[in-house]
Amino acid sequence: MTALRIGQGFDVHVFGDGDHVMLGGVRIAHDRGVVAHSDGDVLLHALCDALLGAAGLGDIGEHFPDTDPRWRGTAGADLVAGVMTQIRAAGWQVVNADLTVVCERPRVGAHRGAMRTVIARLLDVDETAVNVKATTTERLGFTGRGEGIAALAVVLLSGT
Ligand code: MG
C-alpha cells in the first residue's frame, strides 16, 4: 500500500544591503540583499522544512544549524539536495510541491519558470509537479513595508 505524507514549511529573511536575492535557486537582481547565514533563499528554506516535515525528520535548523560555520554561505540548492538524500534514504519520493513567495519587491513573476525548473530538478520530479506562486500582502505588515521576504511551501511525499 502506498503511504502519503504532507509537510509544510515557512521561512522569512530580513532585507539588508546587497544587489540581488536568491529565490528558488535563481539569482534575481534587486536593490537590496537579504541578511542570512546561508544564501538566504527563503523559498528553498521553506521547501526544506516542508520536505523534512512530511518525512517526520525535524526541521532545517536541526540539520543545518546557523551556528555551524560549515553552512555559512551555503546555497539553498545544496541544502535541498542534502535533505533529498535523507528523504530518499527514508524511502520517500516527492509527489508534488506548491510554493509561495510573499513580498512586494522584487517582482518575481518573470522568474517563476526558472525557479520551477531548478526545483523540479532538485526534487527529481516533472516540472508539472512543481508550482511557484507569488503574492504581496497589499502593503501590510513587514513584507508590505519591504522589510523582509517570506515564503511558504507544501510538499506531498509518497512511499511504501
Ligand atoms: Mg532561512
Coordinates of N, CA and C in Angstrom, one line a residue, residues 24-160:
G24 N 14.3 30.4 -4.9 CA 14.1 29.2 -5.6 C 15.3 28.8 -6.5
G25 N 16.5 29.1 -5.9 CA 17.8 28.8 -6.6 C 18.1 29.7 -7.8
V26 N 17.3 30.8 -8.0 CA 17.5 31.7 -9.1 C 18.0 33.1 -8.5
R27 N 19.0 33.6 -9.1 CA 19.5 34.9 -8.7 C 18.7 36.0 -9.3
I28 N 18.1 36.9 -8.5 CA 17.3 37.9 -9.0 C 17.9 39.3 -8.6
A29 N 18.2 40.1 -9.6 CA 18.7 41.4 -9.3 C 17.7 42.3 -8.5
H30 N 18.3 43.0 -7.5 CA 17.4 43.8 -6.7 C 18.3 44.9 -6.0
D31 N 17.6 45.9 -5.5 CA 18.4 47.0 -4.9 C 18.7 46.7 -3.4
R32 N 18.2 45.5 -2.9 CA 18.5 45.0 -1.6 C 19.0 43.6 -1.7
G33 N 19.7 43.1 -0.6 CA 20.0 41.7 -0.5 C 19.3 41.2 0.8
V34 N 19.6 40.0 1.2 CA 19.0 39.5 2.5 C 20.1 39.2 3.5
V35 N 19.7 39.5 4.8 CA 20.6 39.2 5.9 C 20.5 37.7 6.2
A36 N 21.5 36.9 6.0 CA 21.4 35.5 6.3 C 22.8 34.9 6.5
H37 N 22.8 33.8 7.2 CA 24.0 33.0 7.4 C 24.3 32.2 6.2
S38 N 23.3 31.7 5.5 CA 23.5 31.0 4.2 C 23.2 32.0 3.1
D39 N 22.7 31.5 2.0 CA 22.5 32.5 0.9 C 21.1 33.1 1.0
G40 N 20.4 32.8 2.1 CA 19.1 33.4 2.4 C 18.0 33.2 1.4
D41 N 18.0 32.0 0.8 CA 17.0 31.6 -0.2 C 15.7 31.2 0.6
V42 N 14.8 32.1 0.9 CA 13.7 31.7 1.7 C 12.8 30.7 1.1
L43 N 12.7 30.7 -0.2 CA 11.8 29.7 -0.9 C 12.4 28.3 -0.7
L44 N 13.7 28.1 -0.9 CA 14.3 26.8 -0.8 C 14.4 26.4 0.7
H45 N 14.5 27.4 1.6 CA 14.5 27.0 3.0 C 13.1 26.5 3.5
A46 N 12.1 27.2 3.0 CA 10.7 26.7 3.3 C 10.5 25.3 2.7
L47 N 11.0 25.1 1.5 CA 10.9 23.8 0.8 C 11.6 22.7 1.7
C48 N 12.8 23.0 2.2 CA 13.5 22.1 3.0 C 12.6 21.7 4.2
D49 N 12.0 22.7 4.9 CA 11.2 22.4 6.1 C 10.0 21.6 5.7
A50 N 9.4 21.8 4.5 CA 8.2 21.1 4.1 C 8.6 19.6 3.9
L51 N 9.8 19.4 3.2 CA 10.2 18.0 3.0 C 10.5 17.3 4.3
L52 N 11.2 18.0 5.2 CA 11.6 17.3 6.4 C 10.3 17.1 7.3
G53 N 9.4 18.0 7.2 CA 8.2 17.9 8.0 C 7.4 16.7 7.5
A54 N 7.3 16.5 6.2 CA 6.5 15.4 5.6 C 7.1 14.1 6.0
A55 N 8.4 14.0 6.0 CA 9.1 12.8 6.4 C 9.3 12.5 7.9
G56 N 8.8 13.5 8.7 CA 9.0 13.4 10.1 C 10.4 13.5 10.5
L57 N 11.2 14.3 9.8 CA 12.7 14.4 10.1 C 13.1 15.7 10.7
G58 N 12.2 16.4 11.4 CA 12.6 17.6 12.1 C 12.5 18.8 11.2
D59 N 13.5 19.7 11.4 CA 13.5 21.0 10.7 C 14.9 21.4 10.2
I60 N 14.9 22.4 9.4 CA 16.2 22.8 8.8 C 17.2 23.3 9.8
G61 N 16.7 23.9 10.9 CA 17.6 24.3 11.9 C 18.4 23.2 12.6
E62 N 17.8 22.1 12.7 CA 18.4 20.9 13.3 C 19.5 20.3 12.4
H63 N 19.2 20.3 11.1 CA 20.1 19.7 10.2 C 21.2 20.6 9.7
F64 N 20.9 21.9 9.7 CA 21.9 22.9 9.2 C 21.9 24.1 10.1
P65 N 22.4 23.9 11.4 CA 22.3 25.0 12.3 C 23.1 26.2 11.9
D66 N 22.5 27.4 12.1 CA 23.1 28.6 11.6 C 24.3 29.0 12.5
T67 N 24.5 28.3 13.6 CA 25.7 28.5 14.5 C 26.9 27.7 14.0
D68 N 26.7 26.8 13.0 CA 27.7 26.0 12.5 C 28.4 26.6 11.2
P69 N 29.7 26.9 11.3 CA 30.4 27.6 10.2 C 30.4 26.8 8.9
R70 N 30.1 25.5 9.0 CA 30.0 24.7 7.8 C 29.0 25.2 6.8
W71 N 27.9 25.8 7.3 CA 26.8 26.1 6.5 C 26.8 27.6 6.1
R72 N 27.9 28.3 6.5 CA 28.0 29.7 6.1 C 28.0 29.9 4.6
G73 N 27.0 30.7 4.1 CA 27.0 31.0 2.7 C 26.5 29.8 1.8
T74 N 26.0 28.7 2.5 CA 25.6 27.6 1.7 C 24.4 27.9 0.8
A75 N 24.5 27.4 -0.4 CA 23.4 27.7 -1.4 C 22.2 26.9 -0.9
G76 N 21.0 27.5 -1.1 CA 19.7 26.8 -0.7 C 19.6 25.5 -1.5
A77 N 20.1 25.5 -2.8 CA 20.0 24.3 -3.6 C 20.8 23.1 -3.0
D78 N 21.9 23.5 -2.3 CA 22.7 22.4 -1.7 C 22.0 21.9 -0.4
L79 N 21.3 22.8 0.3 CA 20.5 22.3 1.4 C 19.4 21.4 1.0
V80 N 18.7 21.8 -0.1 CA 17.6 20.9 -0.6 C 18.2 19.6 -1.0
A81 N 19.3 19.6 -1.7 CA 20.0 18.3 -2.1 C 20.3 17.5 -0.9
G82 N 20.8 18.1 0.1 CA 21.1 17.3 1.3 C 19.9 16.7 2.0
V83 N 18.8 17.5 2.0 CA 17.5 17.0 2.5 C 17.0 15.9 1.7
M84 N 17.1 16.0 0.4 CA 16.6 15.0 -0.5 C 17.3 13.7 -0.4
T85 N 18.6 13.7 -0.1 CA 19.3 12.5 0.2 C 18.7 11.7 1.4
Q86 N 18.3 12.5 2.4 CA 17.7 11.9 3.6 C 16.3 11.4 3.3
I87 N 15.6 12.2 2.5 CA 14.2 11.8 2.1 C 14.2 10.4 1.4
R88 N 15.1 10.3 0.4 CA 15.2 9.1 -0.4 C 15.7 7.9 0.5
A89 N 16.6 8.2 1.4 CA 17.1 7.1 2.3 C 16.0 6.6 3.2
A90 N 15.1 7.5 3.5 CA 13.9 7.1 4.4 C 12.8 6.4 3.6
G91 N 13.0 6.3 2.2 CA 12.1 5.6 1.4 C 11.0 6.4 0.8
W92 N 11.2 7.7 0.8 CA 10.1 8.6 0.2 C 10.5 9.2 -1.1
Q93 N 9.5 9.5 -1.9 CA 9.7 10.3 -3.1 C 8.7 11.4 -3.2
V94 N 9.1 12.5 -3.8 CA 8.2 13.7 -3.9 C 7.1 13.4 -4.9
V95 N 5.8 13.7 -4.5 CA 4.7 13.7 -5.4 C 4.5 15.0 -6.1
N96 N 4.4 16.1 -5.3 CA 4.4 17.5 -5.8 C 4.8 18.5 -4.7
A97 N 5.0 19.7 -5.2 CA 5.4 20.8 -4.3 C 4.7 22.0 -4.7
D98 N 4.1 22.7 -3.8 CA 3.4 24.0 -4.1 C 4.0 25.1 -3.2
L99 N 4.6 26.1 -3.8 CA 5.4 27.1 -3.1 C 4.8 28.5 -3.3
T100 N 5.0 29.3 -2.3 CA 4.5 30.7 -2.4 C 5.6 31.7 -1.9
V101 N 5.9 32.7 -2.7 CA 6.8 33.8 -2.3 C 5.9 34.9 -1.9
V102 N 6.2 35.6 -0.7 CA 5.5 36.7 -0.3 C 6.4 37.9 -0.2
C103 N 6.2 38.9 -1.0 CA 6.9 40.2 -1.0 C 6.3 41.2 -1.9
E104 N 6.6 42.5 -1.7 CA 6.2 43.5 -2.6 C 7.2 43.6 -3.8
R105 N 8.5 43.5 -3.4 CA 9.6 43.6 -4.4 C 10.7 42.7 -3.9
P106 N 11.5 42.1 -4.7 CA 11.4 42.2 -6.2 C 10.2 41.5 -6.8
R107 N 9.8 41.9 -8.0 CA 8.8 41.2 -8.7 C 9.3 39.9 -9.2
V108 N 8.6 38.8 -8.8 CA 9.2 37.5 -9.1 C 8.5 36.8 -10.2
G109 N 7.4 37.3 -10.7 CA 6.7 36.6 -11.8 C 7.5 36.1 -12.9
A110 N 8.4 37.0 -13.4 CA 9.2 36.7 -14.6 C 10.2 35.5 -14.3
H111 N 10.4 35.2 -13.1 CA 11.4 34.2 -12.7 C 10.8 32.9 -12.3
R112 N 9.5 32.8 -12.3 CA 8.8 31.6 -11.8 C 9.2 30.4 -12.6
G113 N 9.3 30.5 -13.9 CA 9.6 29.4 -14.7 C 10.9 28.8 -14.4
A114 N 11.9 29.7 -14.3 CA 13.3 29.3 -14.0 C 13.3 28.6 -12.6
M115 N 12.6 29.1 -11.6 CA 12.6 28.5 -10.3 C 12.0 27.1 -10.4
R116 N 10.9 27.0 -11.1 CA 10.2 25.7 -11.3 C 11.2 24.7 -11.9
T117 N 12.0 25.1 -12.9 CA 12.9 24.2 -13.5 C 14.0 23.7 -12.5
V118 N 14.5 24.7 -11.7 CA 15.5 24.3 -10.7 C 15.0 23.4 -9.6
I119 N 13.8 23.7 -9.1 CA 13.2 23.0 -8.0 C 12.8 21.6 -8.5
A120 N 12.2 21.5 -9.7 CA 11.9 20.1 -10.2 C 13.1 19.2 -10.3
R121 N 14.2 19.8 -10.8 CA 15.4 19.0 -10.9 C 15.9 18.6 -9.5
L122 N 15.8 19.5 -8.5 CA 16.3 19.1 -7.1 C 15.4 18.0 -6.5
L123 N 14.1 18.1 -6.8 CA 13.2 17.1 -6.2 C 13.0 15.9 -7.1
D124 N 13.6 15.9 -8.2 CA 13.5 14.7 -9.1 C 12.1 14.4 -9.5
V125 N 11.4 15.5 -9.9 CA 10.0 15.3 -10.4 C 9.8 16.1 -11.7
D126 N 8.8 15.8 -12.4 CA 8.4 16.6 -13.6 C 8.1 18.0 -13.2
E127 N 8.3 19.0 -14.1 CA 8.0 20.4 -13.8 C 6.6 20.6 -13.5
T128 N 5.7 19.8 -14.0 CA 4.3 19.9 -13.8 C 3.9 19.6 -12.3
A129 N 4.9 19.0 -11.6 CA 4.6 18.7 -10.2 C 5.1 19.7 -9.2
V130 N 5.6 20.8 -9.8 CA 6.1 22.0 -9.0 C 5.4 23.2 -9.4
N131 N 4.8 23.9 -8.4 CA 4.1 25.2 -8.7 C 4.7 26.3 -7.8
V132 N 5.1 27.4 -8.4 CA 5.6 28.5 -7.7 C 4.7 29.7 -7.9
K133 N 4.1 30.2 -6.7 CA 3.2 31.3 -6.8 C 3.9 32.5 -6.1
A134 N 3.4 33.7 -6.4 CA 3.9 34.9 -5.8 C 2.8 35.8 -5.4
T135 N 2.9 36.4 -4.2 CA 1.8 37.3 -3.8 C 2.4 38.4 -3.0
T136 N 1.7 39.5 -2.9 CA 2.0 40.6 -1.9 C 1.1 40.5 -0.7
T137 N 1.3 41.4 0.2 CA 0.4 41.4 1.4 C -0.3 42.8 1.3
E138 N -0.5 43.3 0.1 CA -1.2 44.6 -0.1 C -0.6 45.7 0.8
R139 N 0.7 45.7 0.8 CA 1.5 46.7 1.6 C 1.3 46.6 3.1
L140 N 0.7 45.6 3.6 CA 0.5 45.4 5.0 C 1.7 44.6 5.6
G141 N 2.0 44.9 6.9 CA 3.0 44.0 7.6 C 4.4 44.2 7.1
F142 N 5.3 43.3 7.6 CA 6.7 43.5 7.3 C 7.1 43.3 5.8
T143 N 6.3 42.4 5.2 CA 6.6 42.2 3.7 C 6.0 43.4 3.0
G144 N 4.9 43.9 3.4 CA 4.3 45.1 2.8 C 5.2 46.3 2.9
R145 N 5.9 46.5 4.0 CA 6.7 47.6 4.2 C 8.1 47.4 3.5
G146 N 8.3 46.2 3.0 CA 9.6 46.0 2.3 C 10.7 45.7 3.2
E147 N 10.4 45.3 4.4 CA 11.4 45.0 5.4 C 12.0 43.6 5.3
G148 N 11.2 42.7 4.7 CA 11.7 41.3 4.5 C 10.9 40.6 3.5
I149 N 11.3 39.3 3.3 CA 10.6 38.5 2.3 C 10.3 37.2 3.0
A150 N 9.1 36.6 2.7 CA 8.7 35.4 3.3 C 8.3 34.3 2.2
A151 N 8.3 33.1 2.6 CA 7.9 32.0 1.7 C 7.2 30.9 2.4
L152 N 6.3 30.2 1.7 CA 5.6 29.1 2.3 C 5.7 27.9 1.3
A153 N 5.8 26.7 1.8 CA 5.9 25.6 0.9 C 5.0 24.4 1.5
V154 N 4.4 23.7 0.6 CA 3.7 22.5 0.9 C 4.2 21.4 0.0
V155 N 4.5 20.2 0.6 CA 5.0 19.1 -0.2 C 4.3 17.8 0.1
L156 N 4.0 17.0 -0.9 CA 3.4 15.7 -0.6 C 4.5 14.6 -1.0
L157 N 4.7 13.7 -0.1 CA 5.6 12.6 -0.4 C 4.8 11.3 -0.5
S158 N 5.4 10.4 -1.3 CA 4.8 9.0 -1.3 C 5.9 8.0 -1.0
G159 N 5.5 6.9 -0.4 CA 6.5 5.9 0.0 C 5.7 4.6 0.2
T160 N 6.4 3.5 0.4 CA 5.8 2.2 0.7 C 6.1 1.7 2.0

